[in-house]
Amino acid sequence: MKVIYWSQTGNTKRMAELIAKGIEEQGKSAELVELSEISVDDLRSEEVIIFGSPAYGAEELEDTKVEPFVEALEGNISGKKVALFGSWGWGDGAWMKDLEERIESYGAKLIAEGLIVKELPEGEDEVRCIKFGKLIAK
Ligand SMILES: Cc1cc2nc3c(=O)[nH]c(=O)nc-3n(C[C@H](O)[C@H](O)[C@H](O)COP(=O)(O)O)c2cc1C
């Protein structure tokens, strides 16, 4: 399974690593993929799309790389399962709610509510990320 992420300061990347660990603990293989390494075309054969992005702008997605990637998912992920995650700093998680709604409006099915962690995952938040990975791989 590909764990796709974009991360400016490493917090969402750390979430991606922990989610990958959970997937592997569940007996599946996990590959970490930075957003710029992949195009939407590469996702055609993927049954499950796992994607992480931090909150940016004002409760938005980063606009030069992440926003275009999400826009390109429209028309290409209908019927697929999707798991979303991301780190945030000071807002109320609105960016994740918006992202969930967009992904559902593209015809995909969310495996679970998007996993959000404040800044760098540590302690209990590390456990939450690993559990999320296990849930995705089930
Ligand atoms: C330009 C910029 C805009 C941000 N906007 C928000 C925001 O709207 N809401 C929020 O909760 N956090 C916001 N943050 C905080 C980041 O989401 C937070 O630091 C997150 O952990 C960064 O994840 P990353 O290390 O994966 O890049 C912003 C950070 C930056 C640098």
Coordinates of C-alpha atoms and ligand atoms in Angstrom, one line a residue:
M1 CA 0.0 0.0 0.0
K2 CA 1.3 3.5 -0.8
V3 CA 1.2 6.0 2.0
I4 CA 1.3 9.3 0.1
Y5 CA 2.1 12.5 2.0
W6 CA 3.1 16.1 1.7
S7 CA 4.9 17.7 4.7
Q8 CA 6.6 21.0 5.0
T9 CA 8.3 20.5 8.4
G10 CA 8.1 16.8 8.9
N11 CA 5.1 16.3 11.1
T12 CA 2.8 14.8 8.6
K13 CA 5.8 12.8 7.3
R14 CA 6.2 11.3 10.8
M15 CA 2.5 10.4 10.8
A16 CA 3.0 8.7 7.4
E17 CA 5.9 6.7 8.8
L18 CA 3.9 5.5 11.8
I19 CA 0.9 4.7 9.7
A20 CA 3.2 2.6 7.4
K21 CA 4.5 0.8 10.6
G22 CA 0.9 0.0 11.5
I23 CA 0.2 -1.4 8.0
E24 CA 3.2 -3.6 8.2
E25 CA 2.3 -4.8 11.7
Q26 CA -0.9 -5.9 10.2
G27 CA 1.1 -8.0 7.7
K28 CA 0.8 -5.8 4.6
S29 CA 3.6 -4.0 2.8
A30 CA 3.7 -0.2 3.0
E31 CA 5.6 2.2 0.8
L32 CA 6.1 5.9 1.7
V33 CA 5.6 8.2 -1.2
E34 CA 6.2 11.9 -1.2
L35 CA 3.5 13.7 -3.2
S36 CA 5.9 15.0 -5.9
E37 CA 7.1 11.4 -6.6
I38 CA 3.6 10.4 -7.8
S39 CA 0.9 11.4 -10.3
V40 CA -2.8 10.6 -10.2
D41 CA -2.2 8.2 -13.1
D42 CA 0.0 6.0 -10.8
L43 CA -3.0 5.4 -8.6
R44 CA -5.2 3.6 -11.1
S45 CA -4.3 0.2 -9.8
E46 CA -4.5 1.1 -6.2
E47 CA -7.6 -0.1 -4.4
V48 CA -6.9 2.1 -1.3
I49 CA -5.5 5.6 -1.3
I50 CA -3.8 6.8 1.8
F51 CA -3.1 10.5 1.7
G52 CA -1.7 13.0 4.3
S53 CA -1.5 16.7 4.2
P54 CA -1.1 19.3 7.0
A55 CA -3.4 22.3 7.5
Y56 CA -2.0 25.3 5.5
G57 CA -3.1 28.7 4.4
A58 CA -6.1 29.5 6.6
E59 CA -7.5 25.9 7.1
E60 CA -6.6 25.1 3.6
L61 CA -4.4 22.8 1.6
E62 CA -1.0 24.0 0.5
D63 CA -1.7 25.6 -2.9
T64 CA 1.2 24.9 -5.3
K65 CA 1.4 21.1 -4.9
V66 CA -1.3 19.7 -2.6
E67 CA -4.3 21.6 -4.0
P68 CA -3.5 20.6 -7.6
F69 CA -3.0 17.0 -6.6
V70 CA -6.4 16.8 -4.8
E71 CA -8.1 18.6 -7.8
A72 CA -6.6 15.9 -10.1
L73 CA -8.2 13.2 -8.0
E74 CA -11.6 14.3 -9.2
G75 CA -12.9 11.8 -11.8
N76 CA -10.1 9.3 -10.9
I77 CA -11.0 7.9 -7.5
S78 CA -14.6 7.0 -7.7
G79 CA -15.3 3.7 -5.9
K80 CA -11.9 3.6 -4.2
K81 CA -11.3 3.5 -0.5
V82 CA -9.5 6.5 1.0
A83 CA -7.8 7.1 4.3
L84 CA -6.8 10.7 5.1
F85 CA -4.5 12.1 7.7
G86 CA -2.6 15.2 8.6
S87 CA -0.9 17.4 11.2
W88 CA -2.3 20.8 12.2
G89 CA -1.2 23.6 14.5
W90 CA -3.7 26.0 15.8
G91 CA -7.0 25.7 13.9
D92 CA -10.0 23.5 14.6
G93 CA -9.4 20.8 12.0
A94 CA -11.7 22.5 9.4
W95 CA -9.2 21.7 6.6
M96 CA -9.6 18.0 7.2
K97 CA -13.4 18.2 7.2
D98 CA -13.3 20.0 3.9
L99 CA -10.9 17.5 2.4
E100 CA -13.1 14.6 3.6
E101 CA -16.1 16.2 2.0
R102 CA -14.3 16.7 -1.3
I103 CA -13.0 13.2 -1.4
E104 CA -16.5 11.8 -0.8
S105 CA -17.9 14.1 -3.5
Y106 CA -15.4 12.5 -5.9
G107 CA -17.2 9.2 -5.3
A108 CA -14.6 7.6 -3.0
K109 CA -15.4 6.0 0.4
L110 CA -13.6 7.0 3.5
I111 CA -12.3 4.1 5.5
A112 CA -12.5 6.1 8.7
E113 CA -12.6 9.7 9.8
G114 CA -9.5 11.6 8.8
L115 CA -6.7 11.2 11.5
I116 CA -5.5 14.6 12.7
V117 CA -2.6 15.1 15.1
K118 CA -1.4 18.4 16.6
E119 CA 2.2 19.2 15.4
L120 CA 4.6 16.2 15.8
P121 CA 3.0 12.9 16.8
E122 CA 4.4 11.8 20.2
G123 CA 3.3 9.4 22.9
E124 CA -0.5 8.6 22.6
D125 CA -0.6 10.3 19.2
E126 CA 2.1 7.9 17.9
V127 CA -0.1 5.0 19.0
R128 CA -3.1 6.6 17.2
C129 CA -1.1 6.7 14.0
I130 CA 0.0 3.1 14.3
K131 CA -3.6 2.0 15.0
F132 CA -4.9 3.9 12.0
G133 CA -2.4 2.1 9.8
K134 CA -3.6 -1.3 11.2
L135 CA -7.2 -0.3 10.6
I136 CA -6.4 0.6 7.0
A137 CA -4.7 -2.7 6.3
K138 CA -7.5 -4.8 7.7
Ligands
LIG1 C1 2.0 28.7 6.1 C2 1.4 27.9 7.2 C3 0.0 27.9 7.4 C4 -0.6 27.1 8.4 N1 -2.0 27.2 8.5 C5 -2.6 26.5 9.5 C6 -4.0 26.5 9.7 O1 -4.7 27.2 8.9 N2 -4.5 25.8 10.7 C7 -3.8 25.0 11.5 O2 -4.3 24.3 12.4 N3 -2.4 24.9 11.4 C8 -1.8 25.7 10.4 N4 -0.5 25.6 10.2 C9 0.3 24.7 11.1 C10 0.7 23.4 10.5 O3 -0.4 22.8 10.0 C11 1.4 22.5 11.5 O4 2.6 23.2 12.0 C12 1.7 21.2 11.0 O5 2.2 20.4 12.0 C13 2.7 21.2 9.9 O6 2.8 19.9 9.3 P1 4.1 19.4 8.5 O7 5.3 19.4 9.4 O8 3.7 18.1 8.0 O9 4.3 20.4 7.4 C14 0.2 26.4 9.2 C15 1.6 26.4 9.1 C16 2.2 27.1 8.1 C17 3.7 27.1 8.0

